[in-house]
Short mmCIF file of C-alpha atoms in Angstrom, two decimals:
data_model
loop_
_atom_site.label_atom_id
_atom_site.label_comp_id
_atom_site.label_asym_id
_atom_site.label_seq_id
_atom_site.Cartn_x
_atom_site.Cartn_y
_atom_site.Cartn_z
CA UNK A 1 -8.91 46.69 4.28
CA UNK A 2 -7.82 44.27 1.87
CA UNK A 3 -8.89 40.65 2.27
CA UNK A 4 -5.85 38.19 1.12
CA UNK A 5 -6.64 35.11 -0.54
CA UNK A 6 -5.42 32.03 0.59
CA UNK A 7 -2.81 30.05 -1.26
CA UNK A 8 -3.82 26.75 -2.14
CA UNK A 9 -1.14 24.27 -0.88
CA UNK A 10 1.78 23.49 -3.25
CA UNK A 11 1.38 19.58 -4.31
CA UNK A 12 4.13 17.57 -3.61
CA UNK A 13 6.58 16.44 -6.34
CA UNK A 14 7.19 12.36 -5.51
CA UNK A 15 9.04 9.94 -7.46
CA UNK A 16 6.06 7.09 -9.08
CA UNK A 17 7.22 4.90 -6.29
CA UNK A 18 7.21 7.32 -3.52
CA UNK A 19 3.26 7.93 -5.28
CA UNK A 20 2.30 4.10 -5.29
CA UNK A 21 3.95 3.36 -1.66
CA UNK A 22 2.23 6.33 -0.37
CA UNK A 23 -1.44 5.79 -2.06
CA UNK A 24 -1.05 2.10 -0.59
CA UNK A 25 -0.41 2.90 2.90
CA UNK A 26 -3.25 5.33 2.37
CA UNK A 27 -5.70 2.98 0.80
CA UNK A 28 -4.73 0.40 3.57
CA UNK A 29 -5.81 2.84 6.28
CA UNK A 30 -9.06 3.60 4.87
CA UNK A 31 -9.60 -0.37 4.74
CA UNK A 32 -8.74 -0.97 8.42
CA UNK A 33 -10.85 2.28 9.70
CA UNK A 34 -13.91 2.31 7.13
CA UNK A 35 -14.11 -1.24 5.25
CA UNK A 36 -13.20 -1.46 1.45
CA UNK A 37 -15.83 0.66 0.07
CA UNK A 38 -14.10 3.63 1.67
CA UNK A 39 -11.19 2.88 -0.96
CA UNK A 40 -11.42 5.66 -3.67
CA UNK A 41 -9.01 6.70 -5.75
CA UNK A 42 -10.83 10.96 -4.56
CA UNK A 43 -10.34 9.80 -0.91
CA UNK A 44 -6.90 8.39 -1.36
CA UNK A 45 -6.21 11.83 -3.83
CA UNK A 46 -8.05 13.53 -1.08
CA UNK A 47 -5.48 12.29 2.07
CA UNK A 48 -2.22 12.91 0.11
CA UNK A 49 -2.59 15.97 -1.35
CA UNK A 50 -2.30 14.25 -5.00
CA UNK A 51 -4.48 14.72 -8.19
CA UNK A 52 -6.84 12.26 -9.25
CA UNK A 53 -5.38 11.87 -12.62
CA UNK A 54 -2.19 11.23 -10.65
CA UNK A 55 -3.75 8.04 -9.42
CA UNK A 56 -5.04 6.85 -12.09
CA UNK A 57 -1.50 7.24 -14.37
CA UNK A 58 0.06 5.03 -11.20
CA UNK A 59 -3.08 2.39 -10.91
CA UNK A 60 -5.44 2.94 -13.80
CA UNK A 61 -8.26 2.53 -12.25
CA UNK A 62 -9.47 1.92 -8.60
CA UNK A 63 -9.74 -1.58 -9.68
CA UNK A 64 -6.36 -1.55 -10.03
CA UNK A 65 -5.85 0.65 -6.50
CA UNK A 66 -7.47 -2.14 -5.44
CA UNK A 67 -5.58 -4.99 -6.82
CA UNK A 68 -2.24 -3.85 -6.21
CA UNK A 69 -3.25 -3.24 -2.34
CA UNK A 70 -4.67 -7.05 -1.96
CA UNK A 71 -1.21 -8.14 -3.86
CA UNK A 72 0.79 -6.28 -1.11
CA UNK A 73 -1.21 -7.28 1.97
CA UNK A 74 -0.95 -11.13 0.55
CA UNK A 75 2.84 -10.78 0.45
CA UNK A 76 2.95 -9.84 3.64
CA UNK A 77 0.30 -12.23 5.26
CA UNK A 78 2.73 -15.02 3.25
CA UNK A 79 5.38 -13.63 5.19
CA UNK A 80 4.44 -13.79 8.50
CA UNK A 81 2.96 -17.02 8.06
CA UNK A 82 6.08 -18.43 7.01
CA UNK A 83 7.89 -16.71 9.77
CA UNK A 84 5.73 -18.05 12.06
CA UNK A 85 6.00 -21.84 10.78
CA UNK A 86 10.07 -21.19 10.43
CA UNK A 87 10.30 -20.29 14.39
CA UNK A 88 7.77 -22.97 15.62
CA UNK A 89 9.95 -25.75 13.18
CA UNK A 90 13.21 -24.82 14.52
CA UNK A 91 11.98 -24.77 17.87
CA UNK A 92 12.68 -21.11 18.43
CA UNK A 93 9.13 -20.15 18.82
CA UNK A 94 6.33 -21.81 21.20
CA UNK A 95 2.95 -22.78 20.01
CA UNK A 96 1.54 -19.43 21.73
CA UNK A 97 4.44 -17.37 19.38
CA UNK A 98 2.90 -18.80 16.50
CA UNK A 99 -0.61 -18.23 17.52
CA UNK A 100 0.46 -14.60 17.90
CA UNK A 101 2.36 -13.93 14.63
CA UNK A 102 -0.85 -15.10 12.59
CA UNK A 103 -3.40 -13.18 14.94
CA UNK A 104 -1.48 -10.83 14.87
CA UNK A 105 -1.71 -10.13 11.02
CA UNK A 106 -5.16 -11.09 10.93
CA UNK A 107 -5.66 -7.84 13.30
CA UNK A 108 -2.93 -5.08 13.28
CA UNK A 109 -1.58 -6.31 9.89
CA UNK A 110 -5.23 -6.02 8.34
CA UNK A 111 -5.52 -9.81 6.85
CA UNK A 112 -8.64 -9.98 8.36
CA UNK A 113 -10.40 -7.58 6.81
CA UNK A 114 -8.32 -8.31 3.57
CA UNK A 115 -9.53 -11.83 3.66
CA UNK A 116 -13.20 -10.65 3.87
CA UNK A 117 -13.13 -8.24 0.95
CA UNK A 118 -11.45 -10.76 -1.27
CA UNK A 119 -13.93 -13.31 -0.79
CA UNK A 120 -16.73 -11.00 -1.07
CA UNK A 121 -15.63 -9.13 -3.97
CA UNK A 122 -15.32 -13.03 -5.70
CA UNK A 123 -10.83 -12.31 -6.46
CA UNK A 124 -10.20 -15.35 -4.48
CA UNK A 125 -7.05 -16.40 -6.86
CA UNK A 126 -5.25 -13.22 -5.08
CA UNK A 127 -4.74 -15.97 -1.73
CA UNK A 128 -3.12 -18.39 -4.13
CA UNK A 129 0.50 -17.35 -2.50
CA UNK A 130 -1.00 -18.06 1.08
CA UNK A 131 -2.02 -21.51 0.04
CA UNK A 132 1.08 -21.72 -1.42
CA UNK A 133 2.86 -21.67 1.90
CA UNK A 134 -0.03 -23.08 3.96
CA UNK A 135 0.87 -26.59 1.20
CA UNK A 136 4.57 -26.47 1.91
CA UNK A 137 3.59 -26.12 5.49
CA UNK A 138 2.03 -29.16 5.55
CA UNK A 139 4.11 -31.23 3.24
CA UNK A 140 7.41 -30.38 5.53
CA UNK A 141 5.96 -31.28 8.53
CA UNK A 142 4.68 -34.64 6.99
CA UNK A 143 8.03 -35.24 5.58
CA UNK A 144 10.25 -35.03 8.89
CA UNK A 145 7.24 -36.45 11.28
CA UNK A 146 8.37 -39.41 13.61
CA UNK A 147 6.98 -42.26 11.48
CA UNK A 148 5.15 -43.13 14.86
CA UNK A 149 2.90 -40.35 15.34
CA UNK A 150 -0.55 -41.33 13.66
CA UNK A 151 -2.46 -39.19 11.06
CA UNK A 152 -0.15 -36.18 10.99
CA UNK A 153 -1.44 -34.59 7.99
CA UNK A 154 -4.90 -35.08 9.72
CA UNK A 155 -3.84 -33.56 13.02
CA UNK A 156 -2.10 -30.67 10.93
CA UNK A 157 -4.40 -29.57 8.54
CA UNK A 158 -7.16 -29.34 11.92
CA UNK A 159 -4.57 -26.97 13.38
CA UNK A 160 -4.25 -25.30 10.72
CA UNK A 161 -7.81 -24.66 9.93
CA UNK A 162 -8.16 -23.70 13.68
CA UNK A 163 -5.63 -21.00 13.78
CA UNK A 164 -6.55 -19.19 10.77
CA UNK A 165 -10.80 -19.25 11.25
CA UNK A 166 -9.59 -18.14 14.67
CA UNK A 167 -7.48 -15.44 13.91
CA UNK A 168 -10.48 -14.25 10.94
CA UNK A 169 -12.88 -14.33 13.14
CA UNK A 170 -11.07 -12.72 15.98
CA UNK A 171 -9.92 -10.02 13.78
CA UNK A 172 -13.56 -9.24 12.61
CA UNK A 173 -15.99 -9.10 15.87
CA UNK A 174 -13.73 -10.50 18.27
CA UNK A 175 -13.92 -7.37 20.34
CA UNK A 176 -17.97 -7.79 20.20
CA UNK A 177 -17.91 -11.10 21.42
CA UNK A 178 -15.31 -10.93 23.84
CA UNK A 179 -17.43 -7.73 25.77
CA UNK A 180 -20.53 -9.79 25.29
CA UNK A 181 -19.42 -12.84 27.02
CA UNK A 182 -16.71 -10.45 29.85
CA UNK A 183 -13.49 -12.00 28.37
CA UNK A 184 -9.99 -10.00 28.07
CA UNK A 185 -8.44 -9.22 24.90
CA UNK A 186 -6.07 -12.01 24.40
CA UNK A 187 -8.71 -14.89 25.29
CA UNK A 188 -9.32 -15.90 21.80
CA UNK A 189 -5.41 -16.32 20.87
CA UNK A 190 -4.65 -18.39 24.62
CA UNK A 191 -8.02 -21.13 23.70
CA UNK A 192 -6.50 -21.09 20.58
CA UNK A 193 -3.17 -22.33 21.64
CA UNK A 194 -3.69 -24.73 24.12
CA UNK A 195 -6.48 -26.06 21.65
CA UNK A 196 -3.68 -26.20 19.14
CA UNK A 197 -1.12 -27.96 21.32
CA UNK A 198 -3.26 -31.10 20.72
CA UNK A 199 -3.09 -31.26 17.39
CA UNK A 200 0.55 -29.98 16.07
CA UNK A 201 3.38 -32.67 16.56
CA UNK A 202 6.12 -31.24 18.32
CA UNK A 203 9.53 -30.30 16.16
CA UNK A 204 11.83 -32.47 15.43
CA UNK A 205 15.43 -32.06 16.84
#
């Protein structure tokens, strides 16, 4: 009796974009599920079927895997933040909708752990498009403040710095504290907003 070999599987022939957009998504899950230093370009190879030298024609090295991965994840932290400040400006979007949208990039969207491996790998400059926003933020709600409400940029730069350390932490070992202490899932995002209603002035109509 003759014993077949197996066929290896046929690669897949993708376009260089349909490569790059699927190598991100792929290096993005190993982030979320095993940290940064489970970013390879063999594992990301590995998971779609592609040849190393494939990766490294599209990236160059996984230093640049790497880069291009905190470059999209910035773009689209920068995007929800500013979605978040455009509803809560035009008064579409309660205090509690904009505690959500920035949690909820900090968790789902991966920003937390993005955040974390930035700092710690010392590429800090790759935020400079958050802080971008995060400045205009500010500035606009200074410029259309009622000239009566006291130390705005004070009171908005504290709510600002309490909604993003808050969504961080939360996205990092918020589910370790909340089962230490025996609070639900969303307790972290409702202290935030109601601590947050104290410091943001309202929008102007």
């Amino acid at each position: 009796m003759s014993i077949q070999k197996e066929t290896p599987p046929r690669r897949v022939r993708r376009t260089p974009g349909e490569a790059r957009t699927l190598a991100l998504a792929s290096a993005r899950r190993l982030l979320l599920k095993s940290g940064p230093d489970a970013i390879t370009l063999q594992a990301v190879a590995a998971d779609l079927g592609m040849s190393h030298t494939n990766l490294l024609h599209h990236f160059g090295s996984a230093g640049g895997l790497h880069s291009s991965l905190m470059r999209e994840m910035v773009r689209e932290l920068t995007d929800a933040i500013e979605s978040a400040v455009t509803r809560f400006r035009s008064g579409e979007g309660s205090v509690r909708d904009f505690v959500d949208i920035v949690f909820d990039a900090f968790d789902a969207g991966g920003a937390g752990q993005l955040a974390a491996w930035i700092m710690l790998s010392g590429e800090a400059e790759h935020l400079a498009p958050v802080q971008e926003v995060v400045r205009k933020y500010i500035d606009n709600i200074e410029e259309t403040a009622d000239s009566a409400q006291n130390h705005v940029r004070d009171r908005v730069t504290t709510a600002t710095l309490l909604v993003t350390i808050a969504a961080f932490g939360d996205a990092l070992i918020g589910d370790h504290l909340r089962t230490m202490v025996g609070r639900e899932r969303t307790a972290v995002r409702a202290i935030t907003a109601a601590m947050l209603s104290t410091y943001v002035p309202p929008p102007q109509r």
